[in-house]
Amino acid sequence: SLDYPRLKITLLEKEPSLAIHQTGHNSGVLHTGIYYKPGSLKALNCREGKSSMEEFCRKEEIDFEICGKVIVAVSENELTALETIYQRGRTNGVRCEMIGVERLHELEPHVAGIKAVHVPEAGIVNYGKVCEKFAEQIRQQEGNEIICSVKVTAIRQKTQRMLVETENGEYEGQYVVNCAGLYSDKITSMTQKPDSKIIPFRGEYYEVRPEKHHLCRNLIYPVPDPDFPFLGVHFTRMIDGSLECGPNAVLAFAREGYTRSTVNFPELAEVLSYSGFMKLALKYWRAGAGEMWRSFSKAAFVRALQRLIPEITAEDLEEAPAGIRAQAVLPNGKLVDDFLIQQNKNMINVENAPSPAATSSLNIGKHIVGIVAKRF
């Protein structure tokens, strides 16, 4: 909008305020792009997006910190995967270093590990604060609107314009951008059949008591299981000074299922009847069962953390708010492992934008605006 002042934006938000869901429920990490397949949209957008995000935060005086992180191998059988991550990082242009035990303990004295990759450029920020500043800039431009508490019920083509119907009335424009996160497939289906379905995975966190903050200086990650599509529970120092650990990854029984007891039966039935989910569950049943066990057993969760920091105990942890990851899954059971942005006439659908979408958000936005601007 700032680069194209003639384009006017009306932003429709289902909730009473912004950043209620994924933006306000993540670990607040500025990712470097070390994990992602070279040439992928994740890899390309993460590097540039991180630089843009840092520049934006400096300009708008949003607190952030480049604190660095370590990805730690705790056993010999993790060394091959660690080397793969290191080489992928180098290919992606990430500044990283393979380090031994002595250097690892200089960085993180309480970590158990035999080798690690040090990523000094990783950082932390509060993406809720970033979103507030985005909103402020949108509102400052004449003709723009942000309208909250409006739920979209239908989208229709009306000659050369688009009509968006909501529970609170209709809105008309020349172009629609669907970035509805947990409901992106639902919005897509209002004009076309989506290629995938969003499966909600809940990520549960614990907060470490202040007297044990010394156990972790910055960001500590395990070597992810190459056979499981999530990073594993890790330690994250937050920009407000708190220390969190998590998340696991368990099927949420509702798209907004932030607690284990939250169940939306129609949404759950839709997931369980989806062939893509059943194939995914069969492929990852063993890892999925472990994640579910860690969800119900704090002791099991702690044991996973103790592989990284043996001194951590259950008494050191208090439950923290969970987050929901909107993950697109194809009918063949494969996870969409990259950003997926599709154009359909006068509409763009952001169908899959998991991590590192927050880090990459300015770059993703620039890409989308470039597509839209060509139509005017």
mmCIF file with all atom_site columns, N, CA and C in Angstrom, residues 184-186 194-200 276-277 326-331 336 351:
data_model
loop_
_atom_site.group_PDB
_atom_site.id
_atom_site.type_symbol
_atom_site.label_atom_id
_atom_site.label_alt_id
_atom_site.label_comp_id
_atom_site.label_asym_id
_atom_site.label_entity_id
_atom_site.label_seq_id
_atom_site.pdbx_PDB_ins_code
_atom_site.Cartn_x
_atom_site.Cartn_y
_atom_site.Cartn_z
_atom_site.occupancy
_atom_site.B_iso_or_equiv
_atom_site.pdbx_formal_charge
_atom_site.auth_seq_id
_atom_site.auth_comp_id
_atom_site.auth_asym_id
_atom_site.auth_atom_id
_atom_site.pdbx_PDB_model_num
ATOM 1  N N  . SER A 1 184 ? -7.695  -20.653 5.438  1.00 0.00 ? 184 SER A N  1
ATOM 2  C CA . SER A 1 184 ? -7.352  -20.288 4.062  1.00 0.00 ? 184 SER A CA 1
ATOM 3  C C  . SER A 1 184 ? -8.001  -21.217 3.041  1.00 0.00 ? 184 SER A C  1
ATOM 4  N N  . ASP A 1 185 ? -8.083  -22.516 3.352  1.00 0.00 ? 185 ASP A N  1
ATOM 5  C CA . ASP A 1 185 ? -8.719  -23.438 2.409  1.00 0.00 ? 185 ASP A CA 1
ATOM 6  C C  . ASP A 1 185 ? -10.219 -23.202 2.322  1.00 0.00 ? 185 ASP A C  1
ATOM 7  N N  . LYS A 1 186 ? -10.829 -22.790 3.431  1.00 0.00 ? 186 LYS A N  1
ATOM 8  C CA . LYS A 1 186 ? -12.264 -22.501 3.432  1.00 0.00 ? 186 LYS A CA 1
ATOM 9  C C  . LYS A 1 186 ? -12.573 -21.297 2.544  1.00 0.00 ? 186 LYS A C  1
ATOM 10 N N  . PRO A 1 194 ? -9.844  -26.087 -3.554 1.00 0.00 ? 194 PRO A N  1
ATOM 11 C CA . PRO A 1 194 ? -8.438  -25.969 -3.138 1.00 0.00 ? 194 PRO A CA 1
ATOM 12 C C  . PRO A 1 194 ? -7.663  -27.245 -3.438 1.00 0.00 ? 194 PRO A C  1
ATOM 13 N N  . ASP A 1 195 ? -6.356  -27.089 -3.662 1.00 0.00 ? 195 ASP A N  1
ATOM 14 C CA . ASP A 1 195 ? -5.503  -28.246 -3.951 1.00 0.00 ? 195 ASP A CA 1
ATOM 15 C C  . ASP A 1 195 ? -5.215  -29.074 -2.707 1.00 0.00 ? 195 ASP A C  1
ATOM 16 N N  . SER A 1 196 ? -5.406  -28.471 -1.535 1.00 0.00 ? 196 SER A N  1
ATOM 17 C CA . SER A 1 196 ? -5.044  -29.128 -0.279 1.00 0.00 ? 196 SER A CA 1
ATOM 18 C C  . SER A 1 196 ? -6.056  -28.747 0.788  1.00 0.00 ? 196 SER A C  1
ATOM 19 N N  . LYS A 1 197 ? -5.896  -29.358 1.952  1.00 0.00 ? 197 LYS A N  1
ATOM 20 C CA . LYS A 1 197 ? -6.766  -29.037 3.086  1.00 0.00 ? 197 LYS A CA 1
ATOM 21 C C  . LYS A 1 197 ? -5.896  -28.657 4.278  1.00 0.00 ? 197 LYS A C  1
ATOM 22 N N  . ILE A 1 198 ? -6.353  -27.646 5.019  1.00 0.00 ? 198 ILE A N  1
ATOM 23 C CA . ILE A 1 198 ? -5.636  -27.238 6.222  1.00 0.00 ? 198 ILE A CA 1
ATOM 24 C C  . ILE A 1 198 ? -5.925  -28.221 7.350  1.00 0.00 ? 198 ILE A C  1
ATOM 25 N N  . ILE A 1 199 ? -4.857  -28.773 7.918  1.00 0.00 ? 199 ILE A N  1
ATOM 26 C CA . ILE A 1 199 ? -4.956  -29.617 9.110  1.00 0.00 ? 199 ILE A CA 1
ATOM 27 C C  . ILE A 1 199 ? -4.359  -28.817 10.265 1.00 0.00 ? 199 ILE A C  1
ATOM 28 N N  . PRO A 1 200 ? -5.112  -28.617 11.348 1.00 0.00 ? 200 PRO A N  1
ATOM 29 C CA . PRO A 1 200 ? -4.584  -27.822 12.470 1.00 0.00 ? 200 PRO A CA 1
ATOM 30 C C  . PRO A 1 200 ? -3.756  -28.675 13.430 1.00 0.00 ? 200 PRO A C  1
ATOM 31 N N  . GLY A 1 276 ? -6.250  -37.454 2.692  1.00 0.00 ? 276 GLY A N  1
ATOM 32 C CA . GLY A 1 276 ? -4.890  -36.962 2.887  1.00 0.00 ? 276 GLY A CA 1
ATOM 33 C C  . GLY A 1 276 ? -4.433  -37.084 4.325  1.00 0.00 ? 276 GLY A C  1
ATOM 34 N N  . PHE A 1 277 ? -5.341  -36.794 5.270  1.00 0.00 ? 277 PHE A N  1
ATOM 35 C CA . PHE A 1 277 ? -4.958  -36.911 6.677  1.00 0.00 ? 277 PHE A CA 1
ATOM 36 C C  . PHE A 1 277 ? -4.742  -38.364 7.059  1.00 0.00 ? 277 PHE A C  1
ATOM 37 N N  . ALA A 1 326 ? -1.324  -23.913 11.037 1.00 0.00 ? 326 ALA A N  1
ATOM 38 C CA . ALA A 1 326 ? -2.156  -24.265 9.885  1.00 0.00 ? 326 ALA A CA 1
ATOM 39 C C  . ALA A 1 326 ? -1.265  -24.926 8.844  1.00 0.00 ? 326 ALA A C  1
ATOM 40 N N  . GLN A 1 327 ? -1.410  -26.222 8.675  1.00 0.00 ? 327 GLN A N  1
ATOM 41 C CA . GLN A 1 327 ? -0.553  -26.970 7.754  1.00 0.00 ? 327 GLN A CA 1
ATOM 42 C C  . GLN A 1 327 ? -1.381  -27.553 6.620  1.00 0.00 ? 327 GLN A C  1
ATOM 43 N N  . ALA A 1 328 ? -1.054  -27.192 5.388  1.00 0.00 ? 328 ALA A N  1
ATOM 44 C CA . ALA A 1 328 ? -1.757  -27.738 4.229  1.00 0.00 ? 328 ALA A CA 1
ATOM 45 C C  . ALA A 1 328 ? -1.270  -29.156 3.950  1.00 0.00 ? 328 ALA A C  1
ATOM 46 N N  . VAL A 1 329 ? -2.227  -30.052 3.715  1.00 0.00 ? 329 VAL A N  1
ATOM 47 C CA . VAL A 1 329 ? -1.923  -31.453 3.416  1.00 0.00 ? 329 VAL A CA 1
ATOM 48 C C  . VAL A 1 329 ? -2.602  -31.823 2.105  1.00 0.00 ? 329 VAL A C  1
ATOM 49 N N  . LEU A 1 330 ? -1.858  -32.464 1.222  1.00 0.00 ? 330 LEU A N  1
ATOM 50 C CA . LEU A 1 330 ? -2.381  -32.866 -0.083 1.00 0.00 ? 330 LEU A CA 1
ATOM 51 C C  . LEU A 1 330 ? -3.202  -34.147 0.034  1.00 0.00 ? 330 LEU A C  1
ATOM 52 N N  . PRO A 1 331 ? -4.062  -34.439 -0.944 1.00 0.00 ? 331 PRO A N  1
ATOM 53 C CA . PRO A 1 331 ? -4.867  -35.665 -0.894 1.00 0.00 ? 331 PRO A CA 1
ATOM 54 C C  . PRO A 1 331 ? -4.038  -36.943 -0.825 1.00 0.00 ? 331 PRO A C  1
ATOM 55 N N  . VAL A 1 336 ? 2.344   -30.075 2.378  1.00 0.00 ? 336 VAL A N  1
ATOM 56 C CA . VAL A 1 336 ? 2.864   -29.038 1.490  1.00 0.00 ? 336 VAL A CA 1
ATOM 57 C C  . VAL A 1 336 ? 4.048   -28.421 2.224  1.00 0.00 ? 336 VAL A C  1
ATOM 58 N N  . GLU A 1 351 ? -2.363  -20.320 0.358  1.00 0.00 ? 351 GLU A N  1
ATOM 59 C CA . GLU A 1 351 ? -2.918  -21.598 0.805  1.00 0.00 ? 351 GLU A CA 1
ATOM 60 C C  . GLU A 1 351 ? -2.059  -22.289 1.854  1.00 0.00 ? 351 GLU A C  1
#
